[in-house]
């Protein structure tokens, strides 16, 4: 029935278009633009080949209101009023709204929603890579309740994977690519007596060693070392461990620019905590730059096997919480630039 209705709707649309020249508004600029858009949509060819690569781009905090404000801002930066502006992600052939919630929270957090995106299940707020049977903060409830992330699944398929975020790499959304934890806050340490899991930062380097994560760039350096400014209390330097595994370590714009793009793994940690807001960014790469570098590295290593990449604009949400619209729209524009970069570097022939 739904198929029949869809075909009927297209037929009706085509019939209306055919009669458009007889209408009083036929020469109205808005009407002409709409007819041109309709003709372009009807002429599009459906791309039916199997995708080689998958890139999941997430703007944490980009609700309908934020998206609208960001559209106006971006359009005004281009010299218009903004109403007519189309952001890169709004130009994709398929768009949808998604209802989000955790099993124990109507307003979800990034740990539960990150797990939903990366593992395909709903779970509780505050826990990552585990199902709803886990009790938050209780390590004893972890065994038997972990779930596989898409990064693990893609690795089993022979693909390479990476994560890029303007938040800490141990923060909820990027951590959902590799971590299994009963509490999202176990970033640099777990409570005494918790033997069932490791802290999130250690899990990231474990994932790099296992070949599950090939590229990881974002903030959160403090969680990876015990030196001055570090959060680790176990004396372990995870950065040195990653370098020992053959990864290139980047900590500023220069070391990022110097990172090889030949498939060598990259660990980029550009701030002690989250990366700077786009409005304040200095001596560290933009989200678009990190996205482009990740695509180059993963493509070089994966070849015809393909890759999966998670990209997060993590600070849109932080600026929203702070009520700072100026930083919201600028970080969202940086996200849009990353979307455009990914689209340009991996565009389908029919796009």
Short mmCIF file of C-alpha atoms in Angstrom, two decimals:
data_model
loop_
_atom_site.label_atom_id
_atom_site.label_comp_id
_atom_site.label_asym_id
_atom_site.label_seq_id
_atom_site.Cartn_x
_atom_site.Cartn_y
_atom_site.Cartn_z
CA UNK A 1 0.00 0.00 0.00
CA UNK A 2 2.80 2.44 0.90
CA UNK A 3 4.56 1.71 -2.40
CA UNK A 4 1.36 2.36 -4.32
CA UNK A 5 0.82 5.65 -2.49
CA UNK A 6 4.41 6.75 -3.20
CA UNK A 7 4.07 5.99 -6.92
CA UNK A 8 0.72 7.80 -7.03
CA UNK A 9 2.21 10.83 -5.32
CA UNK A 10 5.04 11.02 -7.84
CA UNK A 11 2.60 10.68 -10.71
CA UNK A 12 0.44 13.46 -9.27
CA UNK A 13 3.49 15.66 -8.76
CA UNK A 14 4.56 15.15 -12.35
CA UNK A 15 1.05 15.94 -13.58
CA UNK A 16 0.92 19.16 -11.57
CA UNK A 17 4.34 20.15 -12.92
CA UNK A 18 3.13 19.61 -16.46
CA UNK A 19 0.24 22.03 -15.89
CA UNK A 20 2.36 24.63 -14.12
CA UNK A 21 2.80 26.84 -17.18
CA UNK A 22 -0.98 27.49 -17.25
CA UNK A 23 -1.13 28.88 -13.72
CA UNK A 24 -1.33 32.57 -12.85
CA UNK A 25 1.81 32.28 -10.74
CA UNK A 26 3.77 30.53 -13.50
CA UNK A 27 6.21 33.44 -13.88
CA UNK A 28 6.59 34.14 -10.17
CA UNK A 29 10.26 33.77 -9.20
CA UNK A 30 9.46 31.58 -6.20
CA UNK A 31 7.24 29.33 -8.27
CA UNK A 32 9.83 29.04 -11.03
CA UNK A 33 12.50 28.11 -8.48
CA UNK A 34 10.23 25.46 -7.00
CA UNK A 35 9.54 23.99 -10.44
CA UNK A 36 13.24 23.87 -11.21
CA UNK A 37 13.91 22.11 -7.90
CA UNK A 38 11.10 19.64 -8.56
CA UNK A 39 12.45 18.86 -12.01
CA UNK A 40 15.93 18.33 -10.61
CA UNK A 41 14.63 15.96 -7.93
CA UNK A 42 12.61 13.95 -10.44
CA UNK A 43 15.63 13.68 -12.73
CA UNK A 44 17.96 12.31 -10.06
CA UNK A 45 19.22 8.79 -10.52
CA UNK A 46 19.10 6.53 -7.49
CA UNK A 47 22.58 5.32 -6.56
CA UNK A 48 22.20 1.58 -5.96
CA UNK A 49 25.82 0.44 -5.69
CA UNK A 50 27.15 -0.87 -2.38
CA UNK A 51 28.96 1.82 -0.39
CA UNK A 52 32.64 1.20 0.28
CA UNK A 53 33.07 3.64 3.16
CA UNK A 54 30.84 4.91 5.97
CA UNK A 55 31.26 8.30 7.65
CA UNK A 56 29.02 9.14 10.60
CA UNK A 57 29.04 12.89 11.26
CA UNK A 58 27.50 14.00 14.55
CA UNK A 59 26.88 17.50 15.82
CA UNK A 60 26.21 17.10 19.53
CA UNK A 61 23.57 19.66 20.45
CA UNK A 62 22.32 20.36 16.93
CA UNK A 63 18.60 20.27 17.58
CA UNK A 64 16.04 21.89 15.28
CA UNK A 65 16.47 25.32 16.87
CA UNK A 66 20.26 25.18 16.74
CA UNK A 67 20.19 24.01 13.15
CA UNK A 68 17.89 26.92 12.21
CA UNK A 69 20.03 29.53 13.95
CA UNK A 70 23.16 28.09 12.36
CA UNK A 71 21.56 28.20 8.91
CA UNK A 72 20.76 31.89 9.35
CA UNK A 73 24.28 32.64 10.57
CA UNK A 74 26.00 30.76 7.76
CA UNK A 75 23.78 32.37 5.14
CA UNK A 76 24.38 35.84 6.51
CA UNK A 77 28.12 35.19 6.44
CA UNK A 78 27.67 34.62 2.71
CA UNK A 79 25.94 37.98 2.29
CA UNK A 80 22.29 36.89 2.35
CA UNK A 81 19.55 36.93 4.96
CA UNK A 82 20.11 33.26 5.75
CA UNK A 83 16.56 32.01 5.22
CA UNK A 84 17.32 30.65 1.77
CA UNK A 85 20.73 29.20 2.71
CA UNK A 86 21.23 25.44 2.52
CA UNK A 87 23.79 23.87 4.84
CA UNK A 88 25.84 20.97 3.41
CA UNK A 89 24.03 18.33 5.44
CA UNK A 90 20.68 19.77 4.37
CA UNK A 91 21.52 19.15 0.71
CA UNK A 92 21.76 15.38 1.08
CA UNK A 93 19.15 13.35 -0.87
CA UNK A 94 17.59 11.83 2.25
CA UNK A 95 16.73 13.73 5.43
CA UNK A 96 14.89 12.66 8.57
CA UNK A 97 14.13 13.58 12.16
CA UNK A 98 14.96 11.01 14.84
CA UNK A 99 13.30 10.58 18.23
CA UNK A 100 15.94 10.06 20.93
CA UNK A 101 15.69 8.89 24.53
CA UNK A 102 17.43 6.56 26.99
CA UNK A 103 15.62 3.68 28.67
CA UNK A 104 15.75 5.60 31.96
CA UNK A 105 15.70 9.20 30.69
CA UNK A 106 13.36 11.07 28.37
CA UNK A 107 16.07 13.66 27.82
CA UNK A 108 19.05 11.48 26.88
CA UNK A 109 22.76 11.95 27.40
CA UNK A 110 25.60 11.33 24.97
CA UNK A 111 26.64 8.04 26.58
CA UNK A 112 23.30 6.35 25.99
CA UNK A 113 22.75 7.92 22.58
CA UNK A 114 26.34 7.25 21.52
CA UNK A 115 25.82 3.59 22.36
CA UNK A 116 22.56 3.63 20.38
CA UNK A 117 24.29 5.00 17.29
CA UNK A 118 27.35 2.80 17.53
CA UNK A 119 25.79 -0.47 18.74
CA UNK A 120 22.16 -0.26 17.66
CA UNK A 121 20.56 -0.61 21.10
CA UNK A 122 18.96 1.75 23.58
CA UNK A 123 20.49 1.75 27.04
CA UNK A 124 20.69 3.85 30.19
CA UNK A 125 22.14 7.32 30.51
CA UNK A 126 25.73 7.51 31.69
CA UNK A 127 26.94 4.11 30.48
CA UNK A 128 28.79 3.27 27.28
CA UNK A 129 29.02 0.11 25.18
CA UNK A 130 26.82 -1.88 27.54
CA UNK A 131 23.14 -2.79 27.73
CA UNK A 132 20.48 -1.63 30.18
CA UNK A 133 21.17 -4.49 32.63
CA UNK A 134 24.23 -2.63 33.87
CA UNK A 135 23.93 -0.57 37.05
CA UNK A 136 25.72 2.72 36.58
CA UNK A 137 28.92 2.83 38.59
CA UNK A 138 28.79 -0.86 39.57
CA UNK A 139 31.66 -2.64 37.83
CA UNK A 140 30.39 -6.04 38.97
CA UNK A 141 27.42 -5.67 36.60
CA UNK A 142 29.61 -5.29 33.49
CA UNK A 143 30.43 -8.95 32.63
CA UNK A 144 27.96 -10.44 30.17
CA UNK A 145 26.38 -7.08 29.35
CA UNK A 146 28.81 -5.53 26.84
CA UNK A 147 27.80 -4.92 23.22
CA UNK A 148 29.79 -4.67 19.99
CA UNK A 149 30.37 -1.25 18.42
CA UNK A 150 30.28 -0.62 14.69
CA UNK A 151 34.05 -0.06 14.85
CA UNK A 152 34.53 -3.60 16.11
CA UNK A 153 32.12 -4.94 13.50
CA UNK A 154 33.87 -3.06 10.70
CA UNK A 155 37.25 -4.32 11.90
CA UNK A 156 35.96 -7.89 11.72
CA UNK A 157 34.94 -7.11 8.13
CA UNK A 158 38.50 -6.08 7.29
CA UNK A 159 37.84 -2.33 7.27
CA UNK A 160 39.81 0.41 9.04
CA UNK A 161 38.16 2.78 11.51
CA UNK A 162 38.77 6.13 13.15
CA UNK A 163 37.31 8.79 15.42
CA UNK A 164 37.57 12.58 15.30
CA UNK A 165 36.04 14.95 17.85
CA UNK A 166 36.39 18.45 19.22
CA UNK A 167 35.55 17.01 22.64
CA UNK A 168 37.87 14.83 24.72
CA UNK A 169 38.50 11.50 22.99
CA UNK A 170 37.42 9.87 26.25
CA UNK A 171 34.13 11.80 26.24
CA UNK A 172 30.90 9.90 25.72
CA UNK A 173 30.36 10.12 21.96
CA UNK A 174 33.87 9.22 20.75
CA UNK A 175 34.21 6.67 23.56
CA UNK A 176 31.12 4.87 22.25
CA UNK A 177 33.28 3.74 19.32
CA UNK A 178 35.57 1.63 21.48
CA UNK A 179 34.79 1.65 25.23
CA UNK A 180 32.77 -0.60 27.55
CA UNK A 181 32.20 1.21 30.82
CA UNK A 182 29.65 1.29 33.62
CA UNK A 183 30.24 5.03 34.01
CA UNK A 184 31.13 7.62 31.41
CA UNK A 185 33.20 9.46 34.02
CA UNK A 186 35.80 6.68 34.34
CA UNK A 187 37.94 8.53 31.79
CA UNK A 188 41.36 8.29 33.46
CA UNK A 189 40.74 5.90 36.36
CA UNK A 190 38.28 3.38 37.78
CA UNK A 191 37.30 3.07 41.46
CA UNK A 192 39.40 0.92 43.75
CA UNK A 193 38.27 -2.68 43.51
CA UNK A 194 36.89 -2.33 39.99
CA UNK A 195 38.64 -5.17 38.19
CA UNK A 196 36.01 -5.82 35.54
CA UNK A 197 36.99 -2.94 33.27
CA UNK A 198 39.80 -0.51 32.48
CA UNK A 199 39.53 3.25 32.37
CA UNK A 200 38.35 4.74 29.08
CA UNK A 201 41.70 6.23 28.01
CA UNK A 202 43.43 2.88 28.42
CA UNK A 203 40.65 1.23 26.43
CA UNK A 204 41.35 3.60 23.53
CA UNK A 205 45.02 2.64 23.36
CA UNK A 206 44.03 -1.02 23.74
CA UNK A 207 41.73 -0.54 20.73
CA UNK A 208 44.56 1.02 18.73
CA UNK A 209 46.83 -1.89 19.62
CA UNK A 210 44.12 -4.36 18.58
CA UNK A 211 43.72 -2.60 15.23
CA UNK A 212 40.17 -1.48 16.02
CA UNK A 213 41.02 2.25 15.98
CA UNK A 214 43.56 3.51 13.45
CA UNK A 215 43.04 7.26 13.78
CA UNK A 216 41.98 9.14 16.91
CA UNK A 217 42.08 12.93 17.05
CA UNK A 218 40.52 15.32 19.53
CA UNK A 219 41.06 16.68 23.02
CA UNK A 220 41.62 15.09 26.42
CA UNK A 221 45.42 14.83 26.67
CA UNK A 222 45.28 15.00 30.48
CA UNK A 223 43.68 11.56 30.64
CA UNK A 224 46.63 9.94 28.86
CA UNK A 225 49.56 10.88 31.10
CA UNK A 226 50.56 11.34 34.74
CA UNK A 227 52.98 14.24 34.29
CA UNK A 228 52.23 17.82 35.31
CA UNK A 229 48.71 18.66 34.16
CA UNK A 230 47.79 15.01 33.76
CA UNK A 231 44.87 13.23 35.42
CA UNK A 232 46.31 9.73 35.64
CA UNK A 233 47.29 8.44 39.07
CA UNK A 234 48.79 5.14 37.91
CA UNK A 235 51.94 6.69 36.47
CA UNK A 236 51.22 5.28 33.01
CA UNK A 237 51.98 7.37 29.93
CA UNK A 238 49.55 6.18 27.28
CA UNK A 239 50.94 8.60 24.71
CA UNK A 240 54.33 6.90 24.87
CA UNK A 241 52.58 3.55 24.64
CA UNK A 242 50.77 4.64 21.46
CA UNK A 243 54.02 5.89 19.95
CA UNK A 244 55.58 2.54 20.82
CA UNK A 245 52.85 0.90 18.77
CA UNK A 246 53.92 2.95 15.76
CA UNK A 247 51.40 5.79 15.99
CA UNK A 248 52.29 9.37 15.07
CA UNK A 249 51.48 11.67 17.99
CA UNK A 250 50.18 15.17 17.25
CA UNK A 251 49.61 17.86 19.87
CA UNK A 252 49.45 21.12 17.88
CA UNK A 253 48.99 22.44 14.35
CA UNK A 254 52.61 21.82 13.35
CA UNK A 255 52.71 18.20 14.49
CA UNK A 256 49.30 17.64 12.91
CA UNK A 257 50.51 19.05 9.60
CA UNK A 258 53.60 16.83 9.84
CA UNK A 259 51.59 13.65 10.40
CA UNK A 260 52.03 11.18 7.53
CA UNK A 261 48.95 10.43 5.46
CA UNK A 262 50.24 7.07 4.25
CA UNK A 263 48.21 4.86 6.58
CA UNK A 264 50.37 5.34 9.67
CA UNK A 265 48.09 5.44 12.75
CA UNK A 266 47.61 8.87 14.33
CA UNK A 267 46.87 9.84 17.92
CA UNK A 268 46.07 13.54 18.10
CA UNK A 269 45.50 15.18 21.49
CA UNK A 270 45.35 18.94 21.06
CA UNK A 271 44.11 20.16 24.44
CA UNK A 272 44.24 18.96 28.05
CA UNK A 273 40.44 18.81 28.05
CA UNK A 274 38.10 19.66 25.17
CA UNK A 275 39.46 21.38 22.09
CA UNK A 276 38.89 25.12 21.78
CA UNK A 277 35.67 26.56 20.49
CA UNK A 278 36.01 27.47 16.82
CA UNK A 279 35.76 31.17 17.71
CA UNK A 280 38.84 30.82 19.94
CA UNK A 281 40.81 28.21 17.97
CA UNK A 282 44.56 28.77 17.74
CA UNK A 283 47.44 26.39 16.98
CA UNK A 284 45.19 23.38 16.58
CA UNK A 285 43.45 21.92 13.51
CA UNK A 286 39.83 22.58 12.63
CA UNK A 287 37.26 19.81 12.59
CA UNK A 288 37.33 19.88 8.78
CA UNK A 289 41.11 19.55 8.74
CA UNK A 290 41.01 16.58 11.11
CA UNK A 291 38.23 15.00 9.05
CA UNK A 292 40.22 15.38 5.85
CA UNK A 293 43.37 13.94 7.42
CA UNK A 294 41.47 10.99 8.87
CA UNK A 295 39.93 10.20 5.48
CA UNK A 296 43.35 10.33 3.83
CA UNK A 297 44.97 8.05 6.40
CA UNK A 298 42.11 5.55 6.51
CA UNK A 299 41.83 5.47 2.72
CA UNK A 300 45.57 4.84 2.37
CA UNK A 301 45.48 1.99 4.85
CA UNK A 302 42.15 0.45 3.86
CA UNK A 303 42.45 0.57 0.09
CA UNK A 304 39.58 -1.30 -1.53
CA UNK A 305 38.43 -2.71 1.83
CA UNK A 306 36.96 0.62 2.91
CA UNK A 307 36.71 2.36 6.26
CA UNK A 308 34.38 3.70 8.95
CA UNK A 309 34.89 7.14 10.47
CA UNK A 310 33.00 8.83 13.30
CA UNK A 311 33.25 12.63 13.31
CA UNK A 312 31.82 14.71 16.16
CA UNK A 313 31.38 18.43 16.65
CA UNK A 314 31.30 18.04 20.41
CA UNK A 315 31.31 21.65 21.51
CA UNK A 316 28.03 22.81 19.95
CA UNK A 317 26.35 21.18 22.93
CA UNK A 318 28.73 22.82 25.41
CA UNK A 319 28.04 26.27 23.98
CA UNK A 320 24.30 25.59 24.11
CA UNK A 321 24.57 24.66 27.79
CA UNK A 322 26.45 27.90 28.39
CA UNK A 323 23.83 29.94 26.52
CA UNK A 324 26.54 31.19 24.16
CA UNK A 325 24.89 31.48 20.76
CA UNK A 326 27.93 33.11 19.14
CA UNK A 327 30.00 30.01 19.83
CA UNK A 328 27.12 27.67 19.00
CA UNK A 329 26.74 28.90 15.44
CA UNK A 330 30.47 29.12 14.79
CA UNK A 331 31.08 25.56 15.96
CA UNK A 332 28.10 24.44 13.90
CA UNK A 333 29.59 26.20 10.87
CA UNK A 334 32.83 24.32 11.55
CA UNK A 335 30.78 21.11 11.57
CA UNK A 336 29.19 22.08 8.25
CA UNK A 337 32.67 22.61 6.82
CA UNK A 338 33.62 19.10 7.98
CA UNK A 339 30.51 17.67 6.30
CA UNK A 340 31.42 19.45 3.08
CA UNK A 341 34.98 18.18 3.33
CA UNK A 342 33.87 14.57 3.82
CA UNK A 343 31.33 14.86 1.00
CA UNK A 344 33.86 16.34 -1.40
CA UNK A 345 36.50 13.71 -0.63
CA UNK A 346 34.14 10.73 -0.94
CA UNK A 347 31.38 11.98 -3.25
CA UNK A 348 29.40 9.44 -5.27
CA UNK A 349 29.55 9.84 -9.06
CA UNK A 350 25.86 10.76 -9.20
CA UNK A 351 25.99 13.45 -6.47
#
